[in-house]
Coordinates of N, CA and C in Angstrom, one line a residue:
X3 N -25.0 22.3 14.3 CA -24.5 21.4 13.2 C -23.5 20.4 13.8
X4 N -23.6 19.1 13.5 CA -22.7 18.1 14.1 C -21.3 18.3 13.5
X5 N -20.3 18.2 14.4 CA -18.9 18.4 13.9 C -18.4 17.2 13.2
X6 N -17.8 17.4 12.1 CA -17.2 16.3 11.3 C -16.1 15.6 12.0
X7 N -16.0 14.3 12.0 CA -14.9 13.6 12.5 C -13.7 13.8 11.5
X8 N -12.5 13.8 12.1 CA -11.3 14.1 11.3 C -10.3 13.0 11.4
X9 N -9.3 13.1 10.5 CA -8.2 12.1 10.4 C -6.9 12.7 10.2
X10 N -5.8 12.0 10.7 CA -4.4 12.6 10.5 C -4.0 12.3 9.0
X11 N -3.6 13.4 8.4 CA -3.1 13.3 7.0 C -1.7 13.9 6.9
X12 N -0.7 13.1 6.4 CA 0.6 13.6 6.2 C 0.9 14.3 4.9
X13 N 0.3 13.8 3.8 CA 0.5 14.4 2.5 C -0.6 14.0 1.6
X14 N -0.9 14.8 0.6 CA -1.8 14.6 -0.5 C -1.0 15.1 -1.7
X15 N -0.8 14.2 -2.7 CA -0.1 14.6 -3.9 C -0.5 13.8 -5.1
X16 N 0.0 14.3 -6.3 CA -0.3 13.6 -7.5 C -0.9 14.6 -8.5
X17 N -1.3 14.1 -9.7 CA -1.2 12.7 -10.0 C 0.2 12.2 -10.2
X18 N 0.4 10.9 -10.0 CA 1.7 10.3 -10.2 C 1.4 8.9 -10.7
X19 N 2.4 8.1 -10.9 CA 2.3 6.7 -11.4 C 2.5 5.8 -10.2
X20 N 1.5 4.9 -10.0 CA 1.7 3.9 -8.9 C 2.9 3.0 -9.2
X21 N 3.8 2.9 -8.2 CA 5.1 2.3 -8.4 C 5.2 0.8 -8.0
X22 N 4.2 0.3 -7.4 CA 4.3 -1.1 -7.0 C 2.9 -1.7 -6.8
X23 N 2.9 -3.1 -6.6 CA 1.7 -3.8 -6.3 C 0.8 -4.0 -7.5
X24 N -0.5 -4.3 -7.1 CA -1.4 -4.8 -8.1 C -1.8 -3.8 -9.2
X25 N -1.7 -2.5 -8.9 CA -2.0 -1.5 -9.9 C -0.7 -0.7 -10.4
X26 N 0.4 -1.4 -10.3 CA 1.6 -0.8 -10.8 C 1.5 -0.2 -12.2
X27 N 2.0 1.0 -12.4 CA 1.9 1.7 -13.6 C 0.6 2.5 -13.8
X28 N -0.3 2.5 -12.8 CA -1.5 3.3 -13.0 C -1.4 4.7 -12.5
X29 N -2.0 5.6 -13.3 CA -2.0 7.0 -12.9 C -2.9 7.2 -11.7
X30 N -2.5 7.9 -10.6 CA -3.3 7.9 -9.4 C -2.9 9.1 -8.6
X31 N -3.8 9.6 -7.8 CA -3.5 10.5 -6.7 C -3.1 9.7 -5.4
X32 N -2.4 10.3 -4.5 CA -2.0 9.7 -3.3 C -2.5 10.5 -2.1
X33 N -3.1 9.7 -1.1 CA -3.4 10.3 0.2 C -2.6 9.4 1.2
X34 N -1.7 10.1 2.0 CA -0.9 9.3 3.0 C -1.4 9.7 4.4
X35 N -1.9 8.7 5.1 CA -2.4 9.0 6.5 C -1.2 8.9 7.5
X36 N -1.5 9.5 8.7 CA -0.5 9.5 9.7 C -0.9 8.4 10.8
X37 N 0.1 7.9 11.5 CA -0.1 6.9 12.5 C 0.0 5.5 12.0
X38 N 0.6 4.6 12.8 CA 0.7 3.2 12.4 C 0.8 2.4 13.7
X39 N 0.3 1.2 13.6 CA 0.4 0.2 14.7 C 1.7 -0.6 14.6
X40 N 2.4 -0.4 13.6 CA 3.7 -1.1 13.4 C 4.8 0.0 13.4
X41 N 6.1 -0.5 13.5 CA 7.3 0.4 13.4 C 8.4 -0.4 12.7
X42 N 8.1 -0.7 11.4 CA 9.0 -1.6 10.7 C 10.5 -1.0 10.6
X43 N 11.4 -1.8 10.8 CA 12.8 -1.4 10.8 C 13.3 -0.6 9.6
X44 N 12.7 -1.0 8.5 CA 13.1 -0.4 7.2 C 12.0 0.5 6.6
X45 N 11.1 0.9 7.4 CA 9.9 1.7 6.8 C 10.4 2.8 6.0
X46 N 9.8 2.9 4.8 CA 10.2 4.0 3.9 C 9.3 5.3 4.1
X47 N 8.4 5.2 5.0 CA 7.6 6.4 5.4 C 7.4 6.5 6.9
X48 N 8.5 6.3 7.6 CA 8.5 6.4 9.1 C 8.1 7.7 9.6
X49 N 8.2 8.7 8.8 CA 7.8 10.1 9.2 C 6.3 10.1 9.5
X50 N 5.6 9.1 9.1 CA 4.1 9.1 9.4 C 3.8 8.6 10.8
X51 N 4.8 8.1 11.5 CA 4.5 7.6 12.9 C 5.6 7.9 13.9
X52 N 6.8 8.3 13.4 CA 7.9 8.4 14.4 C 8.1 9.8 15.0
X53 N 7.2 10.7 14.7 CA 7.3 12.0 15.3 C 8.1 13.1 14.6
X54 N 8.7 12.6 13.5 CA 9.5 13.6 12.7 C 8.7 14.7 12.1
X55 N 7.5 14.4 11.7 CA 6.6 15.4 11.1 C 5.2 15.3 11.8
X56 N 4.5 16.5 11.8 CA 3.2 16.5 12.4 C 2.1 16.4 11.3
X57 N 1.1 15.6 11.6 CA 0.0 15.4 10.7 C -0.9 16.6 10.6
X58 N -1.5 16.8 9.5 CA -2.7 17.7 9.4 C -3.9 17.0 9.8
X59 N -4.7 17.5 10.6 CA -6.0 16.9 11.1 C -7.1 17.4 10.2
X60 N -7.6 16.6 9.3 CA -8.6 17.0 8.3 C -9.8 16.2 8.3
X61 N -10.9 16.8 7.8 CA -12.2 16.0 7.6 C -12.1 15.3 6.3
X62 N -13.0 14.4 6.0 CA -13.1 13.7 4.7 C -13.3 14.8 3.6
X63 N -14.2 15.8 3.9 CA -14.4 16.8 2.9 C -13.2 17.6 2.6
X64 N -12.4 17.9 3.7 CA -11.1 18.6 3.5 C -10.2 17.9 2.5
X65 N -10.1 16.6 2.8 CA -9.2 15.7 2.0 C -9.7 15.7 0.5
X66 N -11.0 15.5 0.4 CA -11.6 15.4 -1.0 C -11.4 16.7 -1.7
X67 N -11.6 17.8 -1.0 CA -11.4 19.1 -1.7 C -9.9 19.4 -2.1
X68 N -9.0 18.9 -1.3 CA -7.6 19.1 -1.6 C -7.2 18.2 -2.8
X69 N -7.7 17.0 -2.9 CA -7.5 16.1 -4.1 C -8.0 16.9 -5.3
X70 N -9.2 17.4 -5.2 CA -9.7 18.1 -6.4 C -8.9 19.4 -6.7
X71 N -8.4 20.1 -5.7 CA -7.6 21.3 -6.0 C -6.4 21.0 -6.8
X72 N -5.7 19.9 -6.4 CA -4.4 19.7 -7.1 C -4.5 18.7 -8.2
X73 N -5.6 18.1 -8.4 CA -5.7 17.1 -9.4 C -6.4 17.5 -10.7
X74 N -6.5 18.8 -10.9 CA -7.1 19.3 -12.2 C -6.1 20.1 -13.0
X75 N -6.2 19.9 -14.3 CA -5.4 20.7 -15.3 C -6.4 21.3 -16.3
X76 N -6.3 22.7 -16.4 CA -7.2 23.4 -17.3 C -8.7 23.0 -17.1
X77 N -9.1 23.0 -15.9 CA -10.5 22.7 -15.5 C -10.9 21.3 -15.8
X78 N -10.0 20.4 -16.1 CA -10.3 19.0 -16.4 C -9.7 18.1 -15.3
X79 N -10.4 17.2 -14.8 CA -9.9 16.3 -13.8 C -8.8 15.4 -14.4
X80 N -7.6 15.4 -13.8 CA -6.5 14.7 -14.4 C -6.2 13.4 -13.7
X81 N -7.2 12.8 -13.1 CA -7.1 11.5 -12.4 C -8.5 10.8 -12.4
X82 N -8.5 9.5 -12.2 CA -9.7 8.8 -11.9 C -9.5 7.7 -10.9
X83 N -8.4 7.8 -10.1 CA -8.0 6.8 -9.1 C -7.2 7.5 -8.0
X84 N -7.5 7.1 -6.8 CA -6.8 7.6 -5.6 C -6.3 6.4 -4.8
X85 N -5.0 6.5 -4.4 CA -4.4 5.5 -3.6 C -4.3 6.0 -2.2
X86 N -4.8 5.2 -1.2 CA -4.7 5.6 0.2 C -3.6 4.7 0.8
X87 N -2.7 5.3 1.5 CA -1.6 4.6 2.1 C -1.2 5.3 3.4
X88 N -0.1 4.8 4.0 CA 0.3 5.4 5.3 C 1.7 5.3 5.6
X89 N 2.1 5.0 6.9 CA 1.3 4.7 8.0 C 0.3 3.5 7.7
X90 N -0.7 3.4 8.6 CA -1.7 2.4 8.4 C -3.1 3.0 8.3
X91 N -3.7 3.2 7.1 CA -5.0 3.9 7.0 C -6.1 3.1 7.8
X92 N -5.8 1.8 8.1 CA -6.9 1.0 8.7 C -7.1 1.4 10.2
X93 N -6.3 2.4 10.7 CA -6.5 2.9 12.0 C -7.7 3.9 12.0
X94 N -8.1 4.3 10.9 CA -9.2 5.3 10.7 C -10.5 4.7 10.3
X95 N -11.6 5.1 10.9 CA -12.9 4.4 10.6 C -13.8 5.4 9.8
X96 N -14.6 6.2 10.6 CA -15.7 7.0 9.9 C -15.2 7.9 8.9
X97 N -14.2 8.8 9.1 CA -13.9 9.8 8.1 C -13.3 9.1 6.8
X98 N -12.6 8.0 7.0 CA -12.1 7.3 5.8 C -13.2 6.7 5.0
X99 N -14.2 6.1 5.7 CA -15.4 5.6 5.0 C -16.1 6.7 4.2
X100 N -16.2 7.9 4.8 CA -16.9 9.0 4.2 C -16.1 9.5 2.9
X101 N -14.7 9.5 3.0 CA -13.9 9.9 1.9 C -14.1 8.9 0.7
X102 N -14.1 7.6 1.0 CA -14.3 6.6 0.0 C -15.6 6.8 -0.7
X103 N -16.7 7.1 0.1 CA -18.0 7.3 -0.5 C -18.0 8.6 -1.4
X104 N -17.3 9.6 -1.0 CA -17.2 10.9 -1.8 C -16.5 10.6 -3.1
X105 N -15.4 9.9 -3.1 CA -14.7 9.6 -4.3 C -15.5 8.7 -5.2
X106 N -16.1 7.6 -4.7 CA -17.0 6.8 -5.5 C -18.1 7.5 -6.1
X107 N -18.7 8.5 -5.4 CA -19.8 9.3 -5.9 C -19.4 10.2 -7.1
X108 N -18.0 10.4 -7.1 CA -17.5 11.2 -8.2 C -16.8 10.4 -9.2
X109 N -17.2 9.1 -9.2 CA -16.7 8.1 -10.2 C -15.2 8.0 -10.2
X110 N -14.6 8.0 -9.0 CA -13.2 7.8 -8.8 C -12.9 6.5 -8.1
X111 N -12.1 5.6 -8.6 CA -11.8 4.3 -8.0 C -10.7 4.6 -6.9
X112 N -10.8 3.7 -5.9 CA -9.9 3.8 -4.7 C -9.1 2.6 -4.5
X113 N -7.8 2.8 -4.3 CA -6.9 1.7 -3.9 C -6.4 1.9 -2.5
X114 N -6.0 0.8 -1.9 CA -5.5 0.9 -0.5 C -4.4 -0.1 -0.3
X115 N -3.4 0.3 0.5 CA -2.4 -0.7 1.0 C -2.3 -0.7 2.5
X116 N -2.4 -1.9 3.1 CA -2.3 -2.0 4.5 C -1.7 -3.4 4.8
X117 N -1.2 -3.5 6.1 CA -0.4 -4.7 6.4 C -1.3 -5.9 6.9
X118 N -2.6 -5.7 7.0 CA -3.5 -6.8 7.4 C -3.4 -7.0 8.9
X119 N -3.3 -6.0 9.7 CA -3.3 -6.1 11.2 C -4.5 -5.6 11.8
X120 N -5.3 -4.8 11.1 CA -6.6 -4.2 11.6 C -7.6 -4.3 10.4
X121 N -8.8 -4.6 10.8 CA -9.9 -4.7 9.8 C -10.8 -3.5 10.0
X122 N -11.3 -3.0 8.8 CA -12.4 -2.0 8.8 C -13.4 -2.5 7.8
X123 N -14.7 -2.2 8.1 CA -15.8 -2.6 7.1 C -15.6 -1.9 5.8
X124 N -15.0 -0.7 5.8 CA -14.9 0.0 4.5 C -13.9 -0.7 3.6
X125 N -13.1 -1.7 4.1 CA -12.3 -2.4 3.1 C -13.1 -3.0 2.0
X126 N -14.4 -3.4 2.3 CA -15.2 -4.0 1.3 C -15.6 -3.1 0.2
X127 N -15.3 -1.8 0.3 CA -15.6 -0.8 -0.7 C -14.4 -0.5 -1.6
X128 N -13.2 -1.0 -1.2 CA -12.0 -0.7 -1.9 C -12.0 -1.4 -3.3
X129 N -11.6 -0.7 -4.3 CA -11.5 -1.2 -5.7 C -10.2 -2.1 -5.9
X130 N -9.1 -1.6 -5.3 CA -7.8 -2.3 -5.5 C -7.2 -2.4 -4.1
X131 N -7.3 -3.5 -3.4 CA -6.8 -3.6 -2.0 C -5.6 -4.5 -2.0
X132 N -4.5 -3.9 -1.5 CA -3.2 -4.7 -1.4 C -3.0 -5.0 0.1
X133 N -2.9 -6.2 0.5 CA -2.6 -6.6 1.8 C -1.1 -7.0 1.8
X134 N -0.3 -6.3 2.6 CA 1.1 -6.5 2.6 C 1.7 -6.8 4.0
X135 N 1.6 -8.1 4.4 CA 2.1 -8.5 5.7 C 3.6 -8.3 5.7
X136 N 4.2 -8.0 6.9 CA 5.6 -7.6 7.0 C 6.5 -8.8 7.3
X137 N 7.6 -9.0 6.6 CA 8.5 -10.1 6.8 C 9.4 -9.9 8.0
X138 N 10.2 -11.0 8.3 CA 11.1 -10.9 9.5 C 12.0 -9.7 9.5
X139 N 12.5 -9.2 8.4 CA 13.4 -8.1 8.4 C 12.8 -6.8 8.9
X140 N 11.5 -6.8 9.0 CA 10.8 -5.6 9.5 C 10.9 -5.5 11.0
X141 N 11.2 -6.6 11.7 CA 11.2 -6.8 13.1 C 9.8 -6.8 13.7
X142 N 8.8 -6.9 12.8 CA 7.4 -7.0 13.3 C 7.0 -8.5 13.2
X143 N 5.9 -8.8 13.9 CA 5.5 -10.2 13.9 C 4.0 -10.3 13.5
X144 N 3.8 -11.0 12.4 CA 2.4 -11.2 11.9 C 1.5 -12.0 12.8
X145 N 0.3 -11.4 13.1 CA -0.7 -12.1 13.8 C -1.6 -12.8 12.7
X146 N -1.3 -14.1 12.5 CA -2.0 -14.8 11.4 C -3.4 -15.1 11.7
X147 N -3.8 -15.1 13.0 CA -5.3 -15.2 13.3 C -6.0 -14.0 12.8
X148 N -5.5 -12.8 13.0 CA -6.1 -11.6 12.5 C -6.1 -11.6 11.0
X149 N -4.9 -11.9 10.4 CA -4.8 -11.9 8.9 C -5.8 -12.9 8.3
X150 N -5.9 -14.1 8.9 CA -6.8 -15.1 8.4 C -8.2 -14.5 8.3
X151 N -8.6 -13.8 9.4 CA -10.0 -13.3 9.5 C -10.2 -12.2 8.4
X152 N -9.2 -11.3 8.3 CA -9.4 -10.3 7.3 C -9.5 -10.8 5.9
X153 N -8.6 -11.8 5.5 CA -8.6 -12.3 4.2 C -9.9 -13.1 3.9
X154 N -10.4 -13.8 4.9 CA -11.6 -14.6 4.8 C -12.8 -13.6 4.4
X155 N -12.8 -12.5 5.2 CA -13.9 -11.5 4.9 C -13.8 -10.9 3.5
X156 N -12.6 -10.6 3.1 CA -12.4 -10.0 1.8 C -12.8 -11.0 0.7
X157 N -12.4 -12.3 0.9 CA -12.6 -13.3 -0.1 C -14.1 -13.6 -0.2
X158 N -14.8 -13.7 0.9 CA -16.2 -14.0 0.9 C -17.0 -12.8 0.3
X159 N -16.5 -11.6 0.4 CA -17.2 -10.5 -0.2 C -16.8 -10.2 -1.6
X160 N -15.8 -11.1 -2.1 CA -15.3 -10.9 -3.5 C -14.7 -9.6 -3.8
X161 N -14.0 -9.1 -2.8 CA -13.2 -7.8 -2.9 C -12.0 -8.1 -3.8
X162 N -11.6 -7.1 -4.6 CA -10.5 -7.3 -5.5 C -9.2 -7.0 -4.7
X163 N -8.6 -8.0 -4.1 CA -7.4 -7.9 -3.3 C -6.3 -8.8 -3.8
X164 N -5.1 -8.4 -3.4 CA -3.9 -9.2 -3.7 C -3.0 -9.2 -2.4
X165 N -2.0 -10.0 -2.4 CA -1.0 -10.1 -1.4 C 0.3 -9.6 -1.9
X166 N 1.1 -8.9 -1.1 CA 2.4 -8.5 -1.5 C 3.3 -8.5 -0.3
X167 N 4.5 -9.1 -0.5 CA 5.6 -9.2 0.5 C 6.8 -8.5 0.0
X168 N 7.4 -7.6 0.8 CA 8.7 -7.0 0.5 C 9.8 -7.9 0.9
X169 N 10.8 -8.0 0.0 CA 11.9 -9.0 0.3 C 13.2 -8.3 0.4
X170 N 13.9 -8.5 1.5 CA 15.2 -8.0 1.7 C 16.3 -9.1 1.8
X171 N 15.9 -10.3 2.1 CA 16.8 -11.4 2.3 C 16.1 -12.7 2.1
X172 N 16.9 -13.8 2.3 CA 16.3 -15.2 2.1 C 15.3 -15.5 3.1
X173 N 15.5 -15.0 4.3 CA 14.5 -15.3 5.4 C 13.1 -14.6 5.0
X174 N 13.2 -13.4 4.5 CA 11.9 -12.8 4.0 C 11.3 -13.6 2.9
X175 N 12.1 -14.2 2.0 CA 11.6 -15.0 0.9 C 10.9 -16.2 1.4
X176 N 11.5 -16.9 2.4 CA 10.9 -18.0 3.0 C 9.5 -17.6 3.7
X177 N 9.5 -16.5 4.3 CA 8.3 -16.0 4.9 C 7.2 -15.8 3.8
X178 N 7.6 -15.2 2.6 CA 6.7 -15.0 1.5 C 6.1 -16.4 1.0
X179 N 7.0 -17.4 1.0 CA 6.5 -18.7 0.6 C 5.5 -19.2 1.6
X180 N 5.7 -19.0 2.9 CA 4.8 -19.4 3.9 C 3.4 -18.7 3.7
X181 N 3.5 -17.4 3.5 CA 2.2 -16.6 3.3 C 1.5 -17.1 2.0
X182 N 2.2 -17.3 1.0 CA 1.6 -17.8 -0.3 C 0.9 -19.1 -0.1
X183 N 1.6 -20.0 0.5 CA 1.0 -21.4 0.7 C -0.2 -21.3 1.7
X184 N -0.2 -20.4 2.7 CA -1.3 -20.4 3.6 C -2.5 -19.9 2.9
X185 N -2.4 -19.0 1.9 CA -3.6 -18.4 1.3 C -3.7 -18.7 -0.2
X186 N -3.0 -19.7 -0.7 CA -3.1 -19.9 -2.1 C -4.4 -20.4 -2.6
X187 N -5.2 -20.9 -1.7 CA -6.6 -21.4 -2.2 C -7.5 -20.2 -2.5
X188 N -7.1 -19.0 -2.1 CA -7.9 -17.8 -2.5 C -7.7 -17.5 -4.0
X189 N -6.6 -18.0 -4.6 CA -6.3 -17.8 -6.0 C -6.2 -16.3 -6.3
X190 N -5.4 -15.6 -5.5 CA -5.2 -14.2 -5.8 C -3.8 -13.9 -6.2
X191 N -3.6 -12.8 -6.9 CA -2.2 -12.4 -7.3 C -1.3 -12.3 -6.1
X192 N -0.1 -12.8 -6.2 CA 0.9 -12.7 -5.1 C 2.1 -12.1 -5.6
X193 N 2.4 -10.9 -5.1 CA 3.5 -10.1 -5.5 C 4.6 -10.1 -4.5
X194 N 5.9 -10.2 -4.9 CA 7.0 -9.9 -4.1 C 7.7 -8.7 -4.7
X195 N 8.3 -7.9 -3.8 CA 8.8 -6.6 -4.2 C 10.2 -6.4 -3.5
X196 N 11.1 -5.7 -4.2 CA 12.3 -5.3 -3.6 C 12.0 -4.2 -2.6
X197 N 12.8 -4.1 -1.5 CA 12.6 -3.0 -0.6 C 13.6 -1.9 -0.8
X198 N 13.4 -0.8 -0.1 CA 14.4 0.3 -0.2 C 14.9 0.5 1.2
X199 N 16.2 0.0 1.5 CA 16.7 -0.1 2.9 C 17.0 1.3 3.5
X200 N 17.2 2.3 2.6 CA 17.6 3.6 3.1 C 16.8 4.7 2.4
X201 N 15.6 5.0 2.9 CA 14.8 6.0 2.2 C 15.3 7.5 2.4
X202 N 16.4 7.6 3.1 CA 17.0 9.0 3.2 C 18.3 9.1 2.4
X203 N 18.7 8.1 1.7 CA 19.8 8.2 0.8 C 19.6 9.2 -0.3
X204 N 20.6 10.0 -0.6 CA 20.5 11.0 -1.6 C 21.0 10.4 -2.9
X205 N 20.8 11.2 -4.0 CA 21.4 10.8 -5.3 C 20.6 9.7 -6.0
X206 N 21.3 9.2 -7.0 CA 20.7 8.1 -7.9 C 20.8 6.8 -7.2
X207 N 19.7 6.2 -6.9 CA 19.7 4.9 -6.2 C 19.2 3.7 -7.1
X208 N 19.0 4.1 -8.4 CA 18.5 3.1 -9.4 C 19.3 1.9 -9.5
X209 N 20.6 2.0 -9.6 CA 21.5 0.9 -9.8 C 21.4 -0.1 -8.7
X210 N 21.4 0.4 -7.5 CA 21.3 -0.5 -6.3 C 20.0 -1.2 -6.3
X211 N 18.9 -0.5 -6.6 CA 17.6 -1.1 -6.7 C 17.5 -2.2 -7.8
X212 N 18.1 -1.9 -8.9 CA 18.1 -2.8 -10.0 C 18.9 -4.1 -9.7
X213 N 20.0 -3.9 -9.0 CA 20.7 -5.1 -8.5 C 19.9 -5.9 -7.6
X214 N 19.2 -5.3 -6.7 CA 18.3 -6.0 -5.7 C 17.2 -6.7 -6.5
X215 N 16.7 -6.1 -7.5 CA 15.6 -6.7 -8.3 C 16.1 -7.9 -9.0
X216 N 17.4 -7.8 -9.6 CA 18.0 -9.0 -10.2 C 18.1 -10.2 -9.3
X217 N 18.5 -9.9 -8.0 CA 18.7 -10.9 -7.0 C 17.3 -11.5 -6.7
X218 N 16.3 -10.7 -6.6 CA 14.9 -11.2 -6.4 C 14.4 -12.1 -7.5
X219 N 14.7 -11.6 -8.7 CA 14.3 -12.5 -9.9 C 15.0 -13.8 -9.8
X220 N 16.2 -13.8 -9.5 CA 17.0 -15.1 -9.4 C 16.4 -16.0 -8.3
X221 N 16.0 -15.4 -7.2 CA 15.3 -16.2 -6.2 C 14.0 -16.9 -6.7
X222 N 13.2 -16.1 -7.4 CA 12.0 -16.6 -8.0 C 12.2 -17.7 -9.0
X223 N 13.2 -17.4 -9.9 CA 13.5 -18.3 -11.1 C 14.1 -19.6 -10.6
X224 N 14.7 -19.6 -9.5 CA 15.3 -20.8 -9.0 C 14.6 -21.6 -7.9
X225 N 13.3 -21.3 -7.7 CA 12.5 -21.9 -6.7 C 11.2 -22.4 -7.2
X226 N 11.0 -23.7 -7.4 CA 9.7 -24.2 -7.9 C 8.5 -23.8 -7.0
X227 N 8.7 -23.5 -5.7 CA 7.6 -23.0 -4.9 C 7.2 -21.6 -5.2
X228 N 7.9 -20.9 -6.0 CA 7.6 -19.5 -6.4 C 7.1 -19.4 -7.8
X229 N 6.5 -20.4 -8.3 CA 6.0 -20.4 -9.7 C 4.9 -19.3 -9.9
X230 N 4.2 -19.0 -8.9 CA 3.1 -18.0 -9.0 C 3.5 -16.7 -8.5
X231 N 4.7 -16.5 -8.0 CA 5.2 -15.2 -7.6 C 5.3 -14.2 -8.7
X232 N 5.0 -13.0 -8.5 CA 5.2 -11.9 -9.5 C 6.2 -10.9 -8.9
X233 N 7.5 -11.0 -9.2 CA 8.5 -10.1 -8.6 C 8.5 -8.7 -9.3
X234 N 8.4 -7.7 -8.5 CA 8.2 -6.3 -9.1 C 9.3 -5.4 -8.5
X235 N 9.6 -4.3 -9.2 CA 10.4 -3.3 -8.7 C 9.6 -2.3 -7.9
X236 N 10.2 -1.2 -7.4 CA 9.5 0.0 -6.9 C 9.8 1.0 -8.0
X237 N 8.9 1.1 -8.9 CA 9.1 2.0 -10.1 C 9.3 3.4 -9.7
X238 N 8.6 3.9 -8.7 CA 8.7 5.3 -8.3 C 10.2 5.6 -7.8
X239 N 10.8 4.6 -7.1 CA 12.1 4.8 -6.6 C 13.1 4.8 -7.7
X240 N 12.9 3.9 -8.7 CA 13.8 3.9 -9.9 C 13.8 5.2 -10.7
X241 N 12.6 5.8 -10.7 CA 12.4 7.1 -11.5 C 12.8 8.3 -10.7
X242 N 12.3 8.4 -9.4 CA 12.5 9.6 -8.6 C 13.4 9.4 -7.5
X243 N 14.1 8.3 -7.3 CA 15.0 8.0 -6.2 C 14.2 8.2 -4.9
X244 N 14.7 8.9 -3.9 CA 14.0 9.0 -2.6 C 13.2 10.3 -2.5
X245 N 12.9 10.9 -3.6 CA 12.1 12.2 -3.6 C 10.7 12.0 -3.1
X246 N 10.2 12.9 -2.3 CA 8.9 12.8 -1.7 C 7.9 13.5 -2.6
X247 N 6.6 13.1 -2.5 CA 5.5 13.7 -3.2 C 5.5 13.5 -4.7
X248 N 5.9 12.3 -5.1 CA 5.9 12.0 -6.5 C 5.4 10.6 -6.7

């Protein structure tokens, strides 16, 4: 019997409410993969790539079974959507493709968030795809040739995708305007979101995040170039602070 290919998985949890991006407010399960080709300065899930925690190496079937195990109440499925995030899930090819097929065969929709640095053909199967290129505050540099190619493929295949940029300062906001103008002809939703600069901070962080959201709203409201921007909070951080697995 041929051995199944496996993938690094940091956590599987839910159902919870999606806290950001194009399906904000949606009830969903989460699958968080390990490994990333970036190392963003403010990454709120650095444990997926910095060695703090060890990933579980699982097959697509293992992941599917775990989702089923924790996603049922009284023998009834308590979800119909799964969000795949990381790290960068785009580092994974065959087992991720298999997982998506399993979920779709079970009538479950699949969302994905990735930074647009690596392309996989299985992107074309994603129901809600968020491309989130990283702004200057991340200390990462966007390869726009790669991003151009990815977005062209998604657009030509009519994939349901959006763009999202996390904003920490005015330089990030200028970057967001550049990204928007570069791809505005695709006529896709463009989200800007407040970031969480300290994912290890304890206690109630809601007031700080709301102040940041107010500043982001002011940036959008006072800039004619941002008329199509949709500024969003991180709902999960407002509700659960920096708690994991929610």
